[in-house]
Amino acid sequence: MMSARSLRLAAILSATGSHIAGWRHPDCPADGSFNIARYVEEAQIAEAAKFDLVFLADNYALKQASNEELSRTSNSIAMLEPITALSAMAMVTRNIGLVATMSTTYCEPFHVARMFASLDHISGGRAGWNLVTSANPAEALNFNRDMQADHDARYARGDEFVDVVRKLWDSWDDAALVADKASGRYFRPEALSPVNHKGTHFSVRGPLNALRPPQGHPVIFQAGSSPAGIALAARSADCVFTQQRSIPTARDFYLKVKQAVAAAGRDPDTVRVLPGLVPFVGETGTEAQAKFDALQNLVDPSVGIQILTAVLGGKVDLSGFDVNGPVPEIPPSDGMSTFQANLLAEAREEGLSLRELYLRYAAGFGHWRVIGSVKEVADLIEEAFHAEAADGFAISSPMLPGSLGDFATMVVPELQRRGLFRMEYEGETLRDRLGLPRPLRVDPARG
Ligand SMILES: Cc1cc2nc3c(=O)[nH]c(=O)nc-3n(C[C@H](O)[C@H](O)[C@H](O)COP(=O)(O)O)c2cc1C
């Protein structure tokens, strides 16, 4: 039996997996990040296990490092553009949600509204947009800028951006199309409104050249956990991706989000909080530990230092420090601020060396990690869910292929046996799966 509050599961498909050394494992095809057959296979595994959605992350630049340094990692080097990949995946899946990142800093609202409206039509109401404000400074250099805008400025633009996107989705009434061949009327003229948005960052006349999406609005995800990120999510998001590291920290964040949603005048039960989770699972704890060790042993120390330098803000080059010594003082980051704060807190609390910290980050971008038997992994998920530390998890599989299949065939049946997770898909759209209402249209001409 399903409990009243249902667990949600997202599958983060990061190419060869979220472990930085996943691609070096003998079982990992090295072309995974640009081979659509691999994405399709993983999406079908997730769909067979009744996951709510698959998610493709994205950014628009290689990290700032030498070719020699970059050449030692497969992560964010060459990957398929997510909307293109999800459109292909939509044709060979039927139920699973299809969620991709697009940046409010480097895109225009019209592009985002149009692409996700199209994906929603292509997939029959399964699209979701992960709104990010972008944190990698190198991205600015690919978009006519010398440097990235500061954190608050990025969020201010993001806030207005999402309003414009929603107005564009609402520029058509749901029942606009009549296609009356006898009278020659294709759509009801009164069903179409311009947007006429004039704000601080955007001037957009509209309307959108796509009919209103099947879901009304594709599901909106937000993945920043700073105060500005929470405020944006409270006003505009349906789901929140977040990096957490334990039940107490996740619970604290969960409460903050739900309170902020209520303060913004929305029902907190209509926003889902999904922390990332990196599971290493085996029939026994020993088997899970062996899977973890096999990947950790493949981490190239120079890559470890390089990725840690970048996520901690890039201002302190860590290659000059003793890897077995303590983590030096690092100034606050304007980029991946929450990831930086979490990693530094762990390093200080547990007295981690630089090496121990890069190994933490290497295993799935520092997301909450669980290494254990099926029972141990399911216990953690159940405890976090009942403690209201999470509405579900974004499963960040350390190695693809392999890890998602392990989770799908071992942990999901256990979650189903406990009555925590669905046996069959309910409803038609991603909103239905997530238990989220379909937004009523606000006519932009009147709203
Ligand atoms: C599960 C998850 C997925 C994310 N995916 C992306 C992504 O695809 N692209 C990106 O630029 N940032 C991504 N981020 C990072 C955040 O969007 C955000 O930029 C970062 O956390 C800094 O924002 P903050 O200071 O508000 O926390 C992701 C974060 C999480 C927790």
mmCIF file of C-alpha atoms and ligand atoms in Angstrom, residues 12 55 57-59 101 130 132-135 139 151 155 223-226 229 241-243 335-339 367, ligand 1:
data_model
loop_
_atom_site.group_PDB
_atom_site.id
_atom_site.type_symbol
_atom_site.label_atom_id
_atom_site.label_comp_id
_atom_site.label_asym_id
_atom_site.label_seq_id
_atom_site.Cartn_x
_atom_site.Cartn_y
_atom_site.Cartn_z
ATOM 1 C CA ILE A 12 20.446 11.956 -12.546
ATOM 2 C CA PHE A 55 17.456 14.520 -15.252
ATOM 3 C CA ALA A 57 22.429 18.497 -15.949
ATOM 4 C CA ASP A 58 24.191 21.021 -18.160
ATOM 5 C CA ASN A 59 26.639 23.876 -18.348
ATOM 6 C CA THR A 101 18.911 22.243 -17.104
ATOM 7 C CA ASN A 130 15.834 22.782 -14.073
ATOM 8 C CA VAL A 132 19.985 27.332 -12.792
ATOM 9 C CA THR A 133 21.711 30.683 -12.563
ATOM 10 C CA SER A 134 25.090 29.095 -13.563
ATOM 11 C CA ALA A 135 28.155 29.029 -11.380
ATOM 12 C CA GLU A 139 30.663 30.149 -19.061
ATOM 13 C CA HIS A 151 25.569 35.890 -7.389
ATOM 14 C CA TYR A 155 19.425 35.520 -9.156
ATOM 15 C CA ALA A 223 18.918 23.733 -7.857
ATOM 16 C CA GLY A 224 20.555 26.532 -5.842
ATOM 17 C CA SER A 225 20.411 26.288 -2.042
ATOM 18 C CA SER A 226 21.710 29.758 -1.042
ATOM 19 C CA GLY A 229 18.143 30.261 -4.357
ATOM 20 C CA PHE A 241 17.252 19.815 -6.104
ATOM 21 C CA THR A 242 19.773 20.285 -3.319
ATOM 22 C CA GLN A 243 23.108 19.049 -2.053
ATOM 23 C CA GLY A 335 29.877 30.269 -7.812
ATOM 24 C CA MET A 336 28.967 26.884 -6.332
ATOM 25 C CA SER A 337 28.447 28.568 -2.961
ATOM 26 C CA THR A 338 26.423 25.791 -1.302
ATOM 27 C CA PHE A 339 28.718 23.005 -2.532
ATOM 28 C CA HIS A 367 26.403 14.702 -2.752
HETATM 29 C C1 LIG B 1 21.149 18.084 -7.948
HETATM 30 C C2 LIG B 1 21.758 19.363 -8.461
HETATM 31 C C3 LIG B 1 21.870 19.547 -9.824
HETATM 32 C C4 LIG B 1 22.458 20.704 -10.346
HETATM 33 N N1 LIG B 1 22.557 20.841 -11.682
HETATM 34 C C5 LIG B 1 23.168 21.919 -12.203
HETATM 35 C C6 LIG B 1 23.318 22.073 -13.602
HETATM 36 O O1 LIG B 1 22.881 21.236 -14.387
HETATM 37 N N2 LIG B 1 23.973 23.164 -14.060
HETATM 38 C C7 LIG B 1 24.478 24.139 -13.234
HETATM 39 O O2 LIG B 1 25.052 25.115 -13.710
HETATM 40 N N3 LIG B 1 24.332 24.037 -11.876
HETATM 41 C C8 LIG B 1 23.708 22.947 -11.359
HETATM 42 N N4 LIG B 1 23.576 22.834 -10.007
HETATM 43 C C9 LIG B 1 24.120 23.897 -9.168
HETATM 44 C C10 LIG B 1 23.099 24.922 -8.732
HETATM 45 O O3 LIG B 1 22.155 25.222 -9.691
HETATM 46 C C11 LIG B 1 23.671 26.269 -8.309
HETATM 47 O O4 LIG B 1 24.237 26.907 -9.411
HETATM 48 C C12 LIG B 1 24.730 26.153 -7.312
HETATM 49 O O5 LIG B 1 24.304 25.311 -6.308
HETATM 50 C C13 LIG B 1 25.063 27.541 -6.737
HETATM 51 O O6 LIG B 1 23.881 28.180 -6.342
HETATM 52 P P1 LIG B 1 23.607 28.547 -4.832
HETATM 53 O O7 LIG B 1 24.689 29.521 -4.480
HETATM 54 O O8 LIG B 1 22.244 29.172 -4.789
HETATM 55 O O9 LIG B 1 23.642 27.260 -4.063
HETATM 56 C C14 LIG B 1 22.971 21.701 -9.462
HETATM 57 C C15 LIG B 1 22.830 21.511 -8.085
HETATM 58 C C16 LIG B 1 22.225 20.362 -7.576
HETATM 59 C C17 LIG B 1 22.093 20.220 -6.103
#
